[in-house]
Amino acid sequence: MNLGDPDFVDVTDVVADMLSPKFAKELKKTIYDNTTFGPKHYGGRWNQINDHGTSHVSIVDSNQNAVAITNTVNAFFGSKILSPRTGIVLNNEMDDFSMPMNNTSANAPPPAPSNFVRPCKRPLSSMTPTIVLKDEKLKAVVGVSGGANIIAGTTQVFLNHFALGMDPLSSVMAPRVYHQLIPNVVMYENWTTVIGDHFEVPATIRSDLQKKGHVLQVSASATVSQFIVQNLDGLKGNGELVAVSDPRKGGFPAGF
């Protein structure tokens, strides 16, 4: 929440920290495997933005050109205004700005000044369209829709495949957990889609999280991922593409 439109806010130091292995090692020191802490322990200073209303598409063509597109109208029907000329629903993107408040609750941090409204300014977004390269060759395209949980959803699919070695379908199908720092609650998947797919974080994992001091709550919504992996191992030229469209929203991959 220290990020903001770089035309209005100097984010040089923030971005440098995000890309710094040294900074990552310092963050690692705040993580204990046997217990969890309150938001202040992890550096939470500002209130979070509850953005929503997103969609994502991942694309790779026959020449290995890759596109990851996340877009939003920022609500089910955006600003609830339809352009009579184009038929396009106008977005509600102003909702992604932090709003100054005269009075803030003692239990809630203040809004982030870097994201305050200004003319011609772009609001902060949790969109995380991602293209993965190795040795300058395409390895994967991944992205997620799901509002404020987008970063967590994208990270979990990425780690499932590249850190845990799960196949692309299993990486997407694995049940997910979400934590926004504020409120200090772990949201976990335990729901069934309209087409009958059930996603549930195992009871053993939920129990372990509670033993560490986490407060758990069933997630009323979920992130939806579109994941394409290119396997170059042992193949000449262009490798095999495997595409997975998350069944959480009834999606399916398409190839041409």
mmCIF file of N, CA and C in Angstrom, residues 1-3 11-24 27 128 151:
data_model
loop_
_atom_site.group_PDB
_atom_site.id
_atom_site.type_symbol
_atom_site.label_atom_id
_atom_site.label_comp_id
_atom_site.label_asym_id
_atom_site.label_seq_id
_atom_site.Cartn_x
_atom_site.Cartn_y
_atom_site.Cartn_z
ATOM 1 N N MET A 1 0.812 -1.214 0.000
ATOM 2 C CA MET A 1 0.000 0.000 0.000
ATOM 3 C C MET A 1 0.848 1.267 0.000
ATOM 4 N N ASN A 2 2.174 1.135 -0.093
ATOM 5 C CA ASN A 2 3.025 2.304 -0.302
ATOM 6 C C ASN A 2 3.179 2.627 -1.781
ATOM 7 N N LEU A 3 2.653 1.766 -2.633
ATOM 8 C CA LEU A 3 2.705 2.023 -4.071
ATOM 9 C C LEU A 3 1.636 3.032 -4.473
ATOM 10 N N VAL A 11 7.969 6.005 -6.117
ATOM 11 C CA VAL A 11 7.914 4.617 -5.641
ATOM 12 C C VAL A 11 9.245 3.893 -5.848
ATOM 13 N N THR A 12 10.309 4.654 -6.106
ATOM 14 C CA THR A 12 11.621 4.060 -6.410
ATOM 15 C C THR A 12 12.084 3.119 -5.304
ATOM 16 N N ASP A 13 12.025 3.572 -4.061
ATOM 17 C CA ASP A 13 12.504 2.758 -2.947
ATOM 18 C C ASP A 13 11.616 1.536 -2.723
ATOM 19 N N VAL A 14 10.313 1.722 -2.872
ATOM 20 C CA VAL A 14 9.382 0.610 -2.658
ATOM 21 C C VAL A 14 9.619 -0.497 -3.685
ATOM 22 N N VAL A 15 9.747 -0.109 -4.948
ATOM 23 C CA VAL A 15 9.968 -1.092 -6.007
ATOM 24 C C VAL A 15 11.329 -1.762 -5.845
ATOM 25 N N ALA A 16 12.341 -0.977 -5.445
ATOM 26 C CA ALA A 16 13.675 -1.549 -5.228
ATOM 27 C C ALA A 16 13.629 -2.619 -4.133
ATOM 28 N N ASP A 17 12.870 -2.365 -3.068
ATOM 29 C CA ASP A 17 12.727 -3.364 -2.008
ATOM 30 C C ASP A 17 12.022 -4.620 -2.518
ATOM 31 N N MET A 18 10.995 -4.444 -3.352
ATOM 32 C CA MET A 18 10.242 -5.577 -3.879
ATOM 33 C C MET A 18 11.121 -6.496 -4.725
ATOM 34 N N LEU A 19 12.154 -5.935 -5.345
ATOM 35 C CA LEU A 19 13.032 -6.702 -6.224
ATOM 36 C C LEU A 19 14.340 -7.121 -5.545
ATOM 37 N N SER A 20 14.494 -6.799 -4.262
ATOM 38 C CA SER A 20 15.775 -6.990 -3.576
ATOM 39 C C SER A 20 15.829 -8.322 -2.820
ATOM 40 N N PRO A 21 16.753 -9.226 -3.160
ATOM 41 C CA PRO A 21 16.947 -10.457 -2.371
ATOM 42 C C PRO A 21 17.318 -10.148 -0.919
ATOM 43 N N LYS A 22 18.071 -9.079 -0.690
ATOM 44 C CA LYS A 22 18.449 -8.710 0.666
ATOM 45 C C LYS A 22 17.218 -8.347 1.488
ATOM 46 N N PHE A 23 16.304 -7.586 0.882
ATOM 47 C CA PHE A 23 15.071 -7.206 1.574
ATOM 48 C C PHE A 23 14.213 -8.439 1.849
ATOM 49 N N ALA A 24 14.198 -9.382 0.892
ATOM 50 C CA ALA A 24 13.437 -10.627 1.074
ATOM 51 C C ALA A 24 13.977 -11.410 2.271
ATOM 52 N N LEU A 27 12.621 -9.854 5.369
ATOM 53 C CA LEU A 27 11.219 -10.240 5.576
ATOM 54 C C LEU A 27 11.133 -11.660 6.137
ATOM 55 N N THR A 128 -2.224 -8.788 -11.191
ATOM 56 C CA THR A 128 -0.887 -9.366 -11.226
ATOM 57 C C THR A 128 -0.693 -10.244 -12.458
ATOM 58 N N ILE A 151 -3.282 -11.232 -5.882
ATOM 59 C CA ILE A 151 -1.858 -11.474 -5.661
ATOM 60 C C ILE A 151 -1.651 -12.829 -4.998
#
